[in-house]
Structures are given as C-alpha cells and as structure tokens.
C-alpha cells in the first residue's frame, strides 16, 4: 500500500462508502513501484515468509541493513547496538496508517466507565507516555509541546532498574524533553504525510485479495505490470462493492 500511495498522488482504492474506485493506471503505477522497492538489492529472499521475530534477528545479525517494524524495536535494539551504529530514516515516499480503535458498544453495562477509560488512554499525557515508550502517538502535542510530560517513570526509562548496580537499562537516544530522538524530526513529519489504508467494512476480503494477487510478483516468472494490474482490478471488483 505504501508503494501504491507513493506512486500516485491522492491514491485511494475506495470512496467514503467503501466502494471500490481503483483504476488500471494507478494499479499499474503502484505495481511498478512495488517491483522497484522489492528488487533483490533491497530485500532478503526470506523476507517473503519471515515474521517480525525472524526479521528482527536478520537485522541484529547483520544480514540486512534495514528494519521497518520500529519504533517498538528501537529501544530493544539499543541494548545491543551503539548509538552511532543504529539510526532512523523516513520511509521512501508515503506511509500508510491502519490504526487501533477504542469504542463503547451500545449494549455495554458500564458505558460510563468505558468512556472514562477511553478519555484517559487518549489524553495528552497518555499519548506522551506512548511516544516515550517507543510507539507512535496520535496527538501532535506529544511531539511538539514540552509542557506535556509522561509522569510514568517506566515509560521514559526512569524506572528503578533490575540491574544489581541500579543502572538504567534505557539506552534509547532522547531529546532534551525526553522524547525518543527520532520523534519530532522524523516520525511526526512521516505521520503528517501518511495516508489511510482503504476504508471498507470488507477489509479482510480486501487484504486477502490484494496480497494474493500481488504474490505473483514474487514468483520465478512474474507477469508484467499491466497484466498483473488487470488481474488485481478484476479481483478487487469482485471482492468489494462497486
């Protein structure tokens, strides 16, 4: 999806009602971009089948120079990498966001308490705690407002250490306000430029169709961009309402 969104301005496969709105031109351009990004110099052969744990091991052991499932792994990696040996760079092009939703069901017996919990979890302070712990906060204030702080010591690496010497185990580079060093200059601009993944109640069907069709790109005899775009367009029209 990131390759497709980067290849076409205002790329969208669905409209506000979840109906399929894709076209052959944008699908062809997206496939061409995906082909370039997954060329041999950029990806390991095992990347097609590896999970997060194995790809993390590939990175730690030096079999690949890039790892994309950060920020959550960033703090952990600094336990074994020196600061000058580990860096962060923006993704090429645009990022695609999914998201996690917090909601209260209409039939909830504790709707008030659930709403209070959501208010707490999405508060500026809680979002700052998420950022300090190495996750992507959803509030701009977490990245830009030094007055918003996380009072949970463990989130910012200030908790009592399990080390016998009492030394902190937090080695993540941080700015003067205690945020991860990459947060304001790299992560925030990437999030601000990001686009949403396709909005559809049939997201499972979309994902299965999208990945199954694009799998042909990674075979020994991949089809051309135009042929694969035609197959993908036809399959998505079947899978999603139009």
Short mmCIF file of C-alpha atoms in Angstrom, two decimals:
data_model
loop_
_atom_site.label_atom_id
_atom_site.label_comp_id
_atom_site.label_asym_id
_atom_site.label_seq_id
_atom_site.Cartn_x
_atom_site.Cartn_y
_atom_site.Cartn_z
CA UNK A 1 0.00 0.00 0.00
CA UNK A 2 2.89 2.37 0.71
CA UNK A 3 4.28 1.77 -2.77
CA UNK A 4 0.89 2.41 -4.35
CA UNK A 5 0.27 5.57 -2.31
CA UNK A 6 3.74 6.87 -3.20
CA UNK A 7 3.31 6.24 -6.93
CA UNK A 8 0.02 8.16 -7.29
CA UNK A 9 -1.00 11.45 -5.67
CA UNK A 10 -4.31 11.23 -3.77
CA UNK A 11 -4.29 7.45 -4.22
CA UNK A 12 -7.43 5.74 -2.93
CA UNK A 13 -8.96 2.36 -3.73
CA UNK A 14 -12.26 3.06 -2.01
CA UNK A 15 -14.56 6.03 -1.50
CA UNK A 16 -16.16 7.19 1.73
CA UNK A 17 -18.79 4.46 1.49
CA UNK A 18 -16.26 1.68 1.00
CA UNK A 19 -17.00 1.22 -2.70
CA UNK A 20 -14.13 0.23 -4.97
CA UNK A 21 -12.85 3.19 -7.01
CA UNK A 22 -9.49 1.91 -8.27
CA UNK A 23 -8.35 2.08 -11.88
CA UNK A 24 -5.87 0.30 -14.12
CA UNK A 25 -3.49 3.26 -14.42
CA UNK A 26 -2.94 3.75 -10.70
CA UNK A 27 -2.75 -0.01 -10.09
CA UNK A 28 -0.13 -0.37 -12.84
CA UNK A 29 1.94 2.50 -11.42
CA UNK A 30 1.69 1.07 -7.91
CA UNK A 31 2.79 -2.39 -9.02
CA UNK A 32 5.78 -0.88 -10.85
CA UNK A 33 6.79 0.99 -7.69
CA UNK A 34 6.36 -2.14 -5.56
CA UNK A 35 8.50 -4.09 -8.02
CA UNK A 36 11.28 -1.50 -7.69
CA UNK A 37 11.11 -1.46 -3.90
CA UNK A 38 11.32 -5.24 -3.55
CA UNK A 39 14.15 -5.79 -6.02
CA UNK A 40 16.94 -8.14 -4.91
CA UNK A 41 19.31 -5.43 -3.60
CA UNK A 42 16.67 -4.28 -1.11
CA UNK A 43 15.11 -7.42 0.33
CA UNK A 44 16.23 -10.81 1.57
CA UNK A 45 14.72 -13.88 -0.08
CA UNK A 46 13.46 -14.95 3.36
CA UNK A 47 11.54 -11.67 3.73
CA UNK A 48 8.64 -13.17 1.77
CA UNK A 49 7.92 -15.65 4.53
CA UNK A 50 9.58 -14.24 7.67
CA UNK A 51 7.70 -12.90 10.67
CA UNK A 52 8.62 -9.98 12.92
CA UNK A 53 10.86 -12.07 15.18
CA UNK A 54 12.90 -13.57 12.36
CA UNK A 55 13.26 -10.25 10.54
CA UNK A 56 14.46 -8.66 13.77
CA UNK A 57 17.06 -11.42 14.06
CA UNK A 58 18.15 -10.84 10.44
CA UNK A 59 18.73 -7.18 11.25
CA UNK A 60 20.54 -7.79 14.55
CA UNK A 61 22.83 -10.37 12.93
CA UNK A 62 23.73 -8.09 10.02
CA UNK A 63 22.01 -10.00 7.22
CA UNK A 64 20.07 -6.89 6.22
CA UNK A 65 20.71 -3.17 6.67
CA UNK A 66 17.06 -2.13 7.10
CA UNK A 67 14.28 -3.00 9.52
CA UNK A 68 10.85 -1.45 9.24
CA UNK A 69 8.94 -2.65 12.35
CA UNK A 70 10.13 0.09 14.62
CA UNK A 71 9.55 2.17 16.79
CA UNK A 72 8.70 -0.70 19.15
CA UNK A 73 12.02 -2.48 18.46
CA UNK A 74 14.17 0.65 18.62
CA UNK A 75 14.67 0.70 22.37
CA UNK A 76 15.43 -3.02 22.44
CA UNK A 77 17.97 -2.74 19.63
CA UNK A 78 19.88 -0.11 21.58
CA UNK A 79 20.66 -2.78 24.15
CA UNK A 80 22.98 -4.41 21.61
CA UNK A 81 23.85 -1.56 19.20
CA UNK A 82 25.91 1.52 19.99
CA UNK A 83 24.17 4.82 19.26
CA UNK A 84 26.43 5.55 16.27
CA UNK A 85 25.62 2.13 14.73
CA UNK A 86 21.84 2.44 14.71
CA UNK A 87 19.81 5.17 13.05
CA UNK A 88 16.34 6.00 11.82
CA UNK A 89 15.34 7.35 8.41
CA UNK A 90 11.94 8.13 6.91
CA UNK A 91 10.32 5.60 4.60
CA UNK A 92 10.68 6.44 0.91
CA UNK A 93 7.50 8.09 -0.29
CA UNK A 94 4.43 7.98 1.91
CA UNK A 95 3.48 5.81 4.84
CA UNK A 96 0.09 4.12 5.16
CA UNK A 97 -1.68 4.06 8.51
CA UNK A 98 -4.10 1.50 9.85
CA UNK A 99 -4.86 2.32 13.44
CA UNK A 100 -6.40 0.97 16.59
CA UNK A 101 -9.89 1.98 17.62
CA UNK A 102 -11.41 2.47 21.05
CA UNK A 103 -15.19 2.26 21.21
CA UNK A 104 -18.06 1.57 23.58
CA UNK A 105 -20.70 -0.91 22.49
CA UNK A 106 -24.29 0.28 22.64
CA UNK A 107 -25.23 -2.63 24.92
CA UNK A 108 -22.42 -2.04 27.42
CA UNK A 109 -23.39 -2.32 31.07
CA UNK A 110 -20.54 0.03 32.02
CA UNK A 111 -20.61 2.59 29.23
CA UNK A 112 -19.68 5.44 31.56
CA UNK A 113 -16.60 3.70 32.93
CA UNK A 114 -15.58 2.59 29.44
CA UNK A 115 -15.81 6.18 28.23
CA UNK A 116 -13.68 7.30 31.18
CA UNK A 117 -11.05 4.72 30.24
CA UNK A 118 -11.01 5.91 26.63
CA UNK A 119 -10.65 9.50 27.81
CA UNK A 120 -7.68 8.50 29.94
CA UNK A 121 -5.99 6.39 27.24
CA UNK A 122 -6.27 9.17 24.65
CA UNK A 123 -5.32 12.05 26.95
CA UNK A 124 -2.28 14.17 26.08
CA UNK A 125 -0.31 12.67 28.96
CA UNK A 126 -1.11 9.07 27.98
CA UNK A 127 -0.21 9.78 24.36
CA UNK A 128 3.11 11.24 25.51
CA UNK A 129 3.71 8.06 27.51
CA UNK A 130 3.11 6.02 24.36
CA UNK A 131 5.62 8.11 22.45
CA UNK A 132 8.24 7.94 25.21
CA UNK A 133 7.88 4.15 25.31
CA UNK A 134 8.62 3.89 21.58
CA UNK A 135 5.19 3.90 19.94
CA UNK A 136 3.53 6.32 17.53
CA UNK A 137 1.35 8.75 19.46
CA UNK A 138 -1.75 10.16 17.79
CA UNK A 139 -1.64 13.61 19.39
CA UNK A 140 0.62 16.28 17.90
CA UNK A 141 1.20 17.70 21.39
CA UNK A 142 3.15 14.56 22.32
CA UNK A 143 5.76 15.53 19.72
CA UNK A 144 5.76 19.31 19.99
CA UNK A 145 4.62 20.50 23.42
CA UNK A 146 7.35 20.22 26.05
CA UNK A 147 4.82 21.01 28.75
CA UNK A 148 3.07 17.68 28.14
CA UNK A 149 5.01 15.08 30.07
CA UNK A 150 4.62 11.44 30.97
CA UNK A 151 4.56 11.04 34.72
CA UNK A 152 5.02 7.29 34.48
CA UNK A 153 8.73 6.86 35.13
CA UNK A 154 8.91 3.48 33.41
CA UNK A 155 7.79 4.92 30.07
CA UNK A 156 10.70 7.33 29.87
CA UNK A 157 13.34 4.97 31.09
CA UNK A 158 13.43 6.39 34.59
CA UNK A 159 12.06 3.42 36.50
CA UNK A 160 14.13 1.55 39.08
CA UNK A 161 16.43 -0.80 37.19
CA UNK A 162 16.52 -4.55 37.58
CA UNK A 163 20.30 -4.30 37.27
CA UNK A 164 22.20 -5.11 40.51
CA UNK A 165 24.10 -1.84 40.08
CA UNK A 166 20.90 0.17 39.75
CA UNK A 167 21.95 1.40 36.30
CA UNK A 168 19.11 2.33 33.97
CA UNK A 169 18.51 -0.14 31.15
CA UNK A 170 17.09 2.59 28.89
CA UNK A 171 19.68 3.44 26.24
CA UNK A 172 17.34 4.96 23.67
CA UNK A 173 18.65 8.34 22.42
CA UNK A 174 16.28 11.06 23.59
CA UNK A 175 15.87 14.77 23.03
CA UNK A 176 16.05 17.40 25.75
CA UNK A 177 12.38 16.84 26.62
CA UNK A 178 12.81 13.08 27.00
CA UNK A 179 11.23 12.02 23.72
CA UNK A 180 12.88 9.38 21.51
CA UNK A 181 15.41 11.21 19.37
CA UNK A 182 13.61 10.39 16.11
CA UNK A 183 10.15 11.50 17.27
CA UNK A 184 9.81 15.14 16.28
CA UNK A 185 12.08 15.39 13.25
CA UNK A 186 11.40 12.04 11.55
CA UNK A 187 8.31 10.27 12.88
CA UNK A 188 5.95 13.25 13.13
CA UNK A 189 6.51 14.50 9.53
CA UNK A 190 6.06 10.95 8.24
CA UNK A 191 2.74 10.62 10.08
CA UNK A 192 1.56 14.01 8.86
CA UNK A 193 2.20 12.98 5.24
CA UNK A 194 0.75 9.49 5.66
CA UNK A 195 -2.49 8.27 4.12
CA UNK A 196 -5.12 5.93 5.48
CA UNK A 197 -5.40 2.35 4.28
CA UNK A 198 -8.56 1.60 2.26
CA UNK A 199 -11.69 2.24 4.31
CA UNK A 200 -14.08 -0.63 3.81
CA UNK A 201 -16.15 -2.90 6.07
CA UNK A 202 -14.73 -5.75 3.97
CA UNK A 203 -11.12 -5.03 4.86
CA UNK A 204 -10.37 -8.71 5.43
CA UNK A 205 -11.55 -9.54 1.92
CA UNK A 206 -9.55 -6.64 0.54
CA UNK A 207 -6.36 -7.72 2.30
CA UNK A 208 -6.67 -11.32 1.19
CA UNK A 209 -7.38 -10.30 -2.41
CA UNK A 210 -4.64 -7.67 -2.53
CA UNK A 211 -1.88 -9.88 -1.15
CA UNK A 212 -2.94 -12.99 -3.07
CA UNK A 213 -2.88 -11.20 -6.42
CA UNK A 214 0.37 -9.36 -5.73
CA UNK A 215 2.03 -12.61 -4.70
CA UNK A 216 2.50 -13.33 -8.39
CA UNK A 217 5.04 -10.51 -8.46
CA UNK A 218 7.43 -12.60 -6.37
CA UNK A 219 7.37 -15.82 -8.37
CA UNK A 220 10.07 -17.08 -10.73
CA UNK A 221 8.07 -15.88 -13.74
CA UNK A 222 6.17 -12.73 -12.69
CA UNK A 223 3.63 -11.18 -15.07
CA UNK A 224 4.08 -7.70 -16.48
CA UNK A 225 2.84 -4.69 -14.54
CA UNK A 226 -0.10 -4.20 -16.91
CA UNK A 227 -1.19 -7.84 -16.82
CA UNK A 228 -0.98 -8.01 -13.03
CA UNK A 229 -2.87 -4.71 -12.71
CA UNK A 230 -5.69 -6.14 -14.82
CA UNK A 231 -5.92 -9.23 -12.63
CA UNK A 232 -5.85 -7.16 -9.45
CA UNK A 233 -8.51 -4.78 -10.72
CA UNK A 234 -10.83 -7.63 -11.65
CA UNK A 235 -10.31 -9.40 -8.33
CA UNK A 236 -10.93 -6.26 -6.27
CA UNK A 237 -14.14 -5.56 -8.20
CA UNK A 238 -15.36 -9.00 -7.20
CA UNK A 239 -14.28 -8.67 -3.57
CA UNK A 240 -15.55 -5.14 -2.86
CA UNK A 241 -18.87 -3.47 -3.59
CA UNK A 242 -18.78 -1.13 -6.60
#
